[in-house]
CSV table of C-alpha atoms in Angstrom, one decimal:
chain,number,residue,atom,x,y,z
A,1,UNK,CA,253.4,136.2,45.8
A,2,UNK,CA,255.7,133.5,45.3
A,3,UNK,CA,254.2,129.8,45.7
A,4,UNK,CA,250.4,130.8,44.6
A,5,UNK,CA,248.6,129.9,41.5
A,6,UNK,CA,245.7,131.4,40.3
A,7,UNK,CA,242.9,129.5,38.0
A,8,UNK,CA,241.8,131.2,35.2
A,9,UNK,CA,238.3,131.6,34.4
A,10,UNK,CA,238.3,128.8,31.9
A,11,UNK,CA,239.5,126.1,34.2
A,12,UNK,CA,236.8,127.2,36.7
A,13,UNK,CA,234.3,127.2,34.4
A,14,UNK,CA,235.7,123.7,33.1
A,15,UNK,CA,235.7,122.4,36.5
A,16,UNK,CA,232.1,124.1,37.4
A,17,UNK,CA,230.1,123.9,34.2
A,18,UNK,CA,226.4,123.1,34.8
A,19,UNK,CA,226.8,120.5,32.6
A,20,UNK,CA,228.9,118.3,34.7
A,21,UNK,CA,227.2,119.3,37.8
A,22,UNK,CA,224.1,117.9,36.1
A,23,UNK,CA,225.9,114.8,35.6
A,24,UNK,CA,227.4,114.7,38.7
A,25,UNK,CA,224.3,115.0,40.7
A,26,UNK,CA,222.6,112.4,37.8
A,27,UNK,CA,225.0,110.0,38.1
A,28,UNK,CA,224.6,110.0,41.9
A,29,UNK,CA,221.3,108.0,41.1
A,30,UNK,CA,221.9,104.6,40.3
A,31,UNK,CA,218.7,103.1,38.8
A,32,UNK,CA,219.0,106.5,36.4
A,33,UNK,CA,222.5,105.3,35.5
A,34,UNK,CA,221.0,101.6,35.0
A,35,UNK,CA,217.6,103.0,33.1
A,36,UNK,CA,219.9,105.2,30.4
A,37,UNK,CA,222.1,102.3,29.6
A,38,UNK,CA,219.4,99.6,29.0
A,39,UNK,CA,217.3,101.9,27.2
A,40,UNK,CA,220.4,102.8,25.0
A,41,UNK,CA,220.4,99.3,24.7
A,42,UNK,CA,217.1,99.0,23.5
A,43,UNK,CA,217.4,101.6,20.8
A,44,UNK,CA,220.9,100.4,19.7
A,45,UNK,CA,219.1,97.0,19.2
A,46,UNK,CA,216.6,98.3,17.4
A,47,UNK,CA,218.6,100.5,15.3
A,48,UNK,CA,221.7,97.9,14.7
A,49,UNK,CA,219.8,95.1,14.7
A,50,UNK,CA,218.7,94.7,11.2
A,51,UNK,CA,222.2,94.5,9.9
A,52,UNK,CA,223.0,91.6,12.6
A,53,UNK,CA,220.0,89.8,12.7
A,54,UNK,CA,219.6,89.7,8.9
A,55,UNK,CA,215.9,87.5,9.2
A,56,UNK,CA,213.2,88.9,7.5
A,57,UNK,CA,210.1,89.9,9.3
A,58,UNK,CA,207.7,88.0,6.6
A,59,UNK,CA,210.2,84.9,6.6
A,60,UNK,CA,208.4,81.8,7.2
A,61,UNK,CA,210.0,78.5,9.0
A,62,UNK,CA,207.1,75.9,7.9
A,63,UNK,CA,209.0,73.5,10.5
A,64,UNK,CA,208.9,76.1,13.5
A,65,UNK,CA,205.2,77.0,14.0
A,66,UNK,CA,205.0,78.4,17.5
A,67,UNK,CA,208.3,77.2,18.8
A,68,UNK,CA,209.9,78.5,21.8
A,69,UNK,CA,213.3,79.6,21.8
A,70,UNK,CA,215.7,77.8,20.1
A,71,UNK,CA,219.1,78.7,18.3
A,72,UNK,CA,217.5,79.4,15.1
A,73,UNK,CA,214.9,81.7,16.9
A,74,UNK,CA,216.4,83.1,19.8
A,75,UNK,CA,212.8,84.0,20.8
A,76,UNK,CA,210.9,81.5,19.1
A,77,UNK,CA,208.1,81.8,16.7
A,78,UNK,CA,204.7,83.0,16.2
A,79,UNK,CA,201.7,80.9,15.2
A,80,UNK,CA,202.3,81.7,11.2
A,81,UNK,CA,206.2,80.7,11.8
A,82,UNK,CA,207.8,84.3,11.7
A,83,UNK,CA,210.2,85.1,13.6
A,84,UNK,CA,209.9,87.0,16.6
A,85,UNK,CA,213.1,88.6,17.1
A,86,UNK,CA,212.9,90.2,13.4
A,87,UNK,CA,209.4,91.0,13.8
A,88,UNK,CA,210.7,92.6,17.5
A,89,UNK,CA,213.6,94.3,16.3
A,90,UNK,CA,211.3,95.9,13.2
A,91,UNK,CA,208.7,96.6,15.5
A,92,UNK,CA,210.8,98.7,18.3
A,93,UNK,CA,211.8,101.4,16.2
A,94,UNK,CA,207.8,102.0,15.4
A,95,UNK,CA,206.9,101.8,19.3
A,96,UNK,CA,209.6,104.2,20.2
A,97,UNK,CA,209.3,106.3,17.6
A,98,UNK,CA,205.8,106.3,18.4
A,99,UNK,CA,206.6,107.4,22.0
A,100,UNK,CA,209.0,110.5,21.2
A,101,UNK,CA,207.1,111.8,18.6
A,102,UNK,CA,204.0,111.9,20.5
A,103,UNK,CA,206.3,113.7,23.4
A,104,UNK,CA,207.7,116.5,21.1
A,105,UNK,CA,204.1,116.9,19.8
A,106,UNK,CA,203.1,117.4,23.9
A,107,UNK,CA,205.9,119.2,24.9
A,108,UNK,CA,205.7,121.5,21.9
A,109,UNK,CA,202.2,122.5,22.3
A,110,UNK,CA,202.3,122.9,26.4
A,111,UNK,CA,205.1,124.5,25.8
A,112,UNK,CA,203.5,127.2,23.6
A,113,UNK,CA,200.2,127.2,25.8
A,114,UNK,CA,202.0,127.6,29.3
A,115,UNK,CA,204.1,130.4,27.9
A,116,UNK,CA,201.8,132.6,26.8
A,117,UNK,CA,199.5,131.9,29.8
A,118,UNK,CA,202.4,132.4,31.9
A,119,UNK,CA,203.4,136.0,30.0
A,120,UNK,CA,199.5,136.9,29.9
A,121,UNK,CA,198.7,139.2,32.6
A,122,UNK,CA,194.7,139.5,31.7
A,123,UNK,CA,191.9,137.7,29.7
A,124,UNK,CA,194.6,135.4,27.8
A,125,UNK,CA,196.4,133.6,30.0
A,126,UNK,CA,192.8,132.8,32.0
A,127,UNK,CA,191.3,131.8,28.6
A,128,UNK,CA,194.6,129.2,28.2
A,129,UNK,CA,194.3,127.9,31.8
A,130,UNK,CA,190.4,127.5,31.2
A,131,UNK,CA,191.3,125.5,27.7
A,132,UNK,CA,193.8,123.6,29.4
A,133,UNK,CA,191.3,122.6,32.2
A,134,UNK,CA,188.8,122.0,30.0
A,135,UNK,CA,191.1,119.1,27.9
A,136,UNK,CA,191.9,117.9,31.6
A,137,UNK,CA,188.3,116.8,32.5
A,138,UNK,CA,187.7,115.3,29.4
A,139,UNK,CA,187.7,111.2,29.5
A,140,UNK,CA,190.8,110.4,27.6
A,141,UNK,CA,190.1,106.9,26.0
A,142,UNK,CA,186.7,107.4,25.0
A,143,UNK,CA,187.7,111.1,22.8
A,144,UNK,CA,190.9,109.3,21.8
A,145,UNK,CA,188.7,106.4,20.1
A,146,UNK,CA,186.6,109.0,19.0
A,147,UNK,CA,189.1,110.8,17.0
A,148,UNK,CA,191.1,107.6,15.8
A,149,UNK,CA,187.5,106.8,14.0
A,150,UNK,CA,187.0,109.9,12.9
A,151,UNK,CA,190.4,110.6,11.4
A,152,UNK,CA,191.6,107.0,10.9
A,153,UNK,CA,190.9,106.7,7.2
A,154,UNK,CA,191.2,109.9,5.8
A,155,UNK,CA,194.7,109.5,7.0
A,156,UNK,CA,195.4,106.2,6.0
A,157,UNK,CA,194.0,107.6,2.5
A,158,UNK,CA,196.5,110.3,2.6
A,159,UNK,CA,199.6,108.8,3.6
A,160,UNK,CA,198.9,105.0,3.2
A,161,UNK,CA,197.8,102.7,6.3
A,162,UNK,CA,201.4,102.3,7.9
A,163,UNK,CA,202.2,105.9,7.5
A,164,UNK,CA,198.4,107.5,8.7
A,165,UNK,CA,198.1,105.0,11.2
A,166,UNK,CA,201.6,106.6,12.7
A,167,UNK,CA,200.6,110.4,12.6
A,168,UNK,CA,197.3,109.4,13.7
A,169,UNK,CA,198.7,108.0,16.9
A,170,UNK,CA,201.7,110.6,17.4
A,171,UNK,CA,198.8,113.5,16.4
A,172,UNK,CA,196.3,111.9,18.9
A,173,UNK,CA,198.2,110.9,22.1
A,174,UNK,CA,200.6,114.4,21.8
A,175,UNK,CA,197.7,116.4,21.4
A,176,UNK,CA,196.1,115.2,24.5
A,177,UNK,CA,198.7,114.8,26.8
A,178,UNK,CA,200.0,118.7,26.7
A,179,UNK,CA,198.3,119.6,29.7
A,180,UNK,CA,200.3,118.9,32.5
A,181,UNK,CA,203.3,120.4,30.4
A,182,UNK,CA,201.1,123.9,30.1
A,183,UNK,CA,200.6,123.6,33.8
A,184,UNK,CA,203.5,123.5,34.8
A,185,UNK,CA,205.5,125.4,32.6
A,186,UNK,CA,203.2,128.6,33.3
A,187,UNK,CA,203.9,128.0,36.9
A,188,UNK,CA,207.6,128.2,36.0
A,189,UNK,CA,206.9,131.2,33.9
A,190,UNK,CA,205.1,133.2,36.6
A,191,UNK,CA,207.4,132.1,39.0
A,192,UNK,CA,210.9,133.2,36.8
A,193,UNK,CA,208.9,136.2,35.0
A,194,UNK,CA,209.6,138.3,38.7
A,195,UNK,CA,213.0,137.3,39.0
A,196,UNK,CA,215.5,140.4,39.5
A,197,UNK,CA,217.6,139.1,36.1
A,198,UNK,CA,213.9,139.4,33.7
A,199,UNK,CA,213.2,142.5,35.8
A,200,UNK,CA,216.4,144.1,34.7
A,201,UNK,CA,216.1,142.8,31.0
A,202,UNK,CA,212.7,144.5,30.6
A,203,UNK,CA,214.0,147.9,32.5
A,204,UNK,CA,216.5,147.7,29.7
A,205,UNK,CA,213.9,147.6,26.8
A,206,UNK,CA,214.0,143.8,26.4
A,207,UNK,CA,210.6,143.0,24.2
A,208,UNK,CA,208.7,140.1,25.4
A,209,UNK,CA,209.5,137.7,23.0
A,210,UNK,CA,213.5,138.3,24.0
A,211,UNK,CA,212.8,138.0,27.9
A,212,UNK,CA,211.0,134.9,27.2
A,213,UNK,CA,213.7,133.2,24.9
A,214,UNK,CA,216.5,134.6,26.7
A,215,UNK,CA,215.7,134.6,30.1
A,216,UNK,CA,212.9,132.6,31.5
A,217,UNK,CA,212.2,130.0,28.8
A,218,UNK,CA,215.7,128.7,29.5
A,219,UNK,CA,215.7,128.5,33.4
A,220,UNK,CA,212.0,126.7,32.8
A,221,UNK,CA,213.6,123.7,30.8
A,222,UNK,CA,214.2,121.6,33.4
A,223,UNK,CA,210.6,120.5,34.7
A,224,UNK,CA,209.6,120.2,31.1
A,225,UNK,CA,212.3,117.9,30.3
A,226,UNK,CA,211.3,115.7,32.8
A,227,UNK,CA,208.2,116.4,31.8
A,228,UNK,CA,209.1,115.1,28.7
A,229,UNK,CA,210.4,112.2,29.8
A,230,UNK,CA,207.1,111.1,31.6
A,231,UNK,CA,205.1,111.3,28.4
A,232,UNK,CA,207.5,109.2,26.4
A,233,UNK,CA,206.3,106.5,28.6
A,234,UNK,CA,202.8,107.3,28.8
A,235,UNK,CA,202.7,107.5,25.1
A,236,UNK,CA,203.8,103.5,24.4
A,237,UNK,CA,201.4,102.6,27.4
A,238,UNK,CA,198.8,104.6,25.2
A,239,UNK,CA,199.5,102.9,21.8
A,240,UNK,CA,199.4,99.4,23.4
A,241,UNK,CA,196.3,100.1,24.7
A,242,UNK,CA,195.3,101.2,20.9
A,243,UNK,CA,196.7,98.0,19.8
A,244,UNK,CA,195.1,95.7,22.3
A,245,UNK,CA,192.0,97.1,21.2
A,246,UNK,CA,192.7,96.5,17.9
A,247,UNK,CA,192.8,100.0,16.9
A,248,UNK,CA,196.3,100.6,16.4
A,249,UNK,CA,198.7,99.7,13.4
A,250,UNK,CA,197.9,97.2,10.9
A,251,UNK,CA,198.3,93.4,11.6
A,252,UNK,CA,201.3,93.2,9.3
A,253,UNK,CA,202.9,96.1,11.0
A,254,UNK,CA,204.6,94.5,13.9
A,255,UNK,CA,205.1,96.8,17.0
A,256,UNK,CA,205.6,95.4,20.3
A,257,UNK,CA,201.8,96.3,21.1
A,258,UNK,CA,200.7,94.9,18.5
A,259,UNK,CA,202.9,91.4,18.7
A,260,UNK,CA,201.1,91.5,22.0
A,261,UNK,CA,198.4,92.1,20.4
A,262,UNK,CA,198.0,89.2,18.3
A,263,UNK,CA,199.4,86.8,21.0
A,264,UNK,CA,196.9,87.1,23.6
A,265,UNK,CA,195.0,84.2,22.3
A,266,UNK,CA,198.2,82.0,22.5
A,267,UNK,CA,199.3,82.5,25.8
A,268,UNK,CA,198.6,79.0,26.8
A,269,UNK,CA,200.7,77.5,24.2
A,270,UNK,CA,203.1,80.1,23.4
A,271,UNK,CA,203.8,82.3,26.3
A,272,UNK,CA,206.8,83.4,24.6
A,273,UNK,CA,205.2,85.0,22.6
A,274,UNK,CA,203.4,87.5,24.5
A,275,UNK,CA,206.6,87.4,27.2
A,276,UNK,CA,209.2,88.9,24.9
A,277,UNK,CA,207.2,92.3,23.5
A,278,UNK,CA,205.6,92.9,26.8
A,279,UNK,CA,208.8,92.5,28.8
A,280,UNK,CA,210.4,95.2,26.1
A,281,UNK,CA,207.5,97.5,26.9
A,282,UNK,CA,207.9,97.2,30.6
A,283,UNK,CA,211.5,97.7,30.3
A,284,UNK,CA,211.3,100.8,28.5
A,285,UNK,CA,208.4,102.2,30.5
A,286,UNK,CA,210.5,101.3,33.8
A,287,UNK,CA,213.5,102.7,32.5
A,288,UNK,CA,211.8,106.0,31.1
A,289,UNK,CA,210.1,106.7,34.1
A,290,UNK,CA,213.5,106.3,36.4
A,291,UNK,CA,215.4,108.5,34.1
A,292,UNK,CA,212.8,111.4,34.5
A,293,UNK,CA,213.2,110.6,38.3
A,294,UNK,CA,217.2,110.7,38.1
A,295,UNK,CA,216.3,114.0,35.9
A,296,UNK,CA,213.9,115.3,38.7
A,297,UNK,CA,217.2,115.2,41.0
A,298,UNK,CA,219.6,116.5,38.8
A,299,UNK,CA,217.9,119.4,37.7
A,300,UNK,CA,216.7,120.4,40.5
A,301,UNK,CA,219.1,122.9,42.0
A,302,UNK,CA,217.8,122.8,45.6
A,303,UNK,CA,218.1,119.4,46.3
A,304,UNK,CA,221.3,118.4,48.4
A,305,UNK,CA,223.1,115.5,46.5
């Protein structure tokens, strides 16, 4: 009929891809919007930095001994004259690293755990949930000092203090934060596993393993990214508490914990130097934790936005 166009299938897809509804309903959350640009900040700093800010971390400035900031130290120094901002910029790419590797590690393993509980139907998946319940009642600083002690120098033996230290803490804090990721991705699992598409996949001779990589292990993503998002924080509130007890990466290893660290003594003096690393941690923490929130409302296809 004269006068009427038709979209092809590519141009609806185009104009209704879940991608850019994700977005869409995403971008509809401002503080998420704000959180994802400083924290791209952050790690652009972090990342960039070393090639702008060319100071060395060990660089001494005998006349600048716990000076605020100044030009020649945008955020001063510490009590040994180093500069902060190079011992900041060093130090971020440890505490973040630290923070997404100990998330993979959680995600991977409650992951692994709430999928086969969640495919179980007998002895198995009650085993898993019993495991998982278990590790939930256990007191999480006082086994997480155990095992730094335990493992600590072996580690540091094997792959030298800066580089134990760091698979100590990823190994530790991702191996005890899986939990709520099990949980909840076997409730996603038992939930999806009854759907009419997985019911028509297995009536079709789908085997187990291609239902669950196929089907429901797709459609049970979005929980565990947010998920995912949570333990990133909860992983750099984890390794500053390592470091403020002293128990974290070497003195001449500067994360932001540990700059905190080392400043507590000083804060009468040289507030600076405890303001500038913790304000990075709470901007990151902040920022993580409203990103999972703009997540939570993205992904979540029965919200209204």
């Amino acid at each position: 009929m004269a006068g009427l166009t038709l979209a092809s299938p590519s141009a609806e897809r185009g104009v209704y891809s879940p991608w850019r509804e994700t977005w869409r309903r995403y971008s509809r959350h401002k503080l998420a919007v704000v959180s994802a640009i400083l924290l791209l900040v952050l790690i652009l700093t972090v990342v960039v930095g070393p090639f702008i800010w060319r100071v060395k971390i060990n660089d001494i400035d005998i006349v600048a001994g716990l000076q605020g900031p100044s030009l020649a130290h945008p955020f001063g120094t510490d009590d040994l004259d180093q500069d902060i901002l190079a011992r900041m910029i060093y130090g971020g790419r440890i505490s973040l690293a630290v923070g997404l590797a100990a998330m993979l590690v959680s995600v991977v393993i409650g992951t692994l755990i709430g999928a086969l509980a969640g495919m179980s139907r007998g002895a198995l998946g009650h085993g898993l949930m019993w495991l998982t319940d278990l590790f939930l009642s256990l007191p999480q600083l006082p086994l997480l000092l155990l095992l730094i002690y335990l493992l600590r120098e072996g580690l540091k033996s094997i792959f030298g203090p800066e580089g134990g230290i760091f698979i100590l803490i990823v190994l530790v804090i991702g191996g005890l934060r899986w939990m709520p990721v099990a949980r909840l991705v076997r409730a996603q699992f038992l939930s999806i596993r009854e759907k009419e598409f997985v019911e028509a996949a297995r009536a079709l001779g789908a085997s187990p393993v291609r239902q669950v990589v196929k089907h429901i292990l797709p459609n049970a993503l979005g929980p565990v990214i947010i998920a995912g998002t949570i333990d990133v924080a909860a992983a750099i509130i984890a390794e500053s508490t390592l470091s403020f007890l002293g128990l974290g990466f070497p003195p001449d290893t500067p994360t932001w914990d540990r700059l905190l660290f080392d400043a507590k003594d000083f804060v009468d003096i040289g507030p600076h130097w405890a303001l500038f690393p913790g304000g990075a941690i709470f901007i990151a923490v902040v920022a993580i934790n409203f990103i999972g929130d703009g997540l939570s409302d993205a992904l979540d296809a029965r919200r209204v936005i």
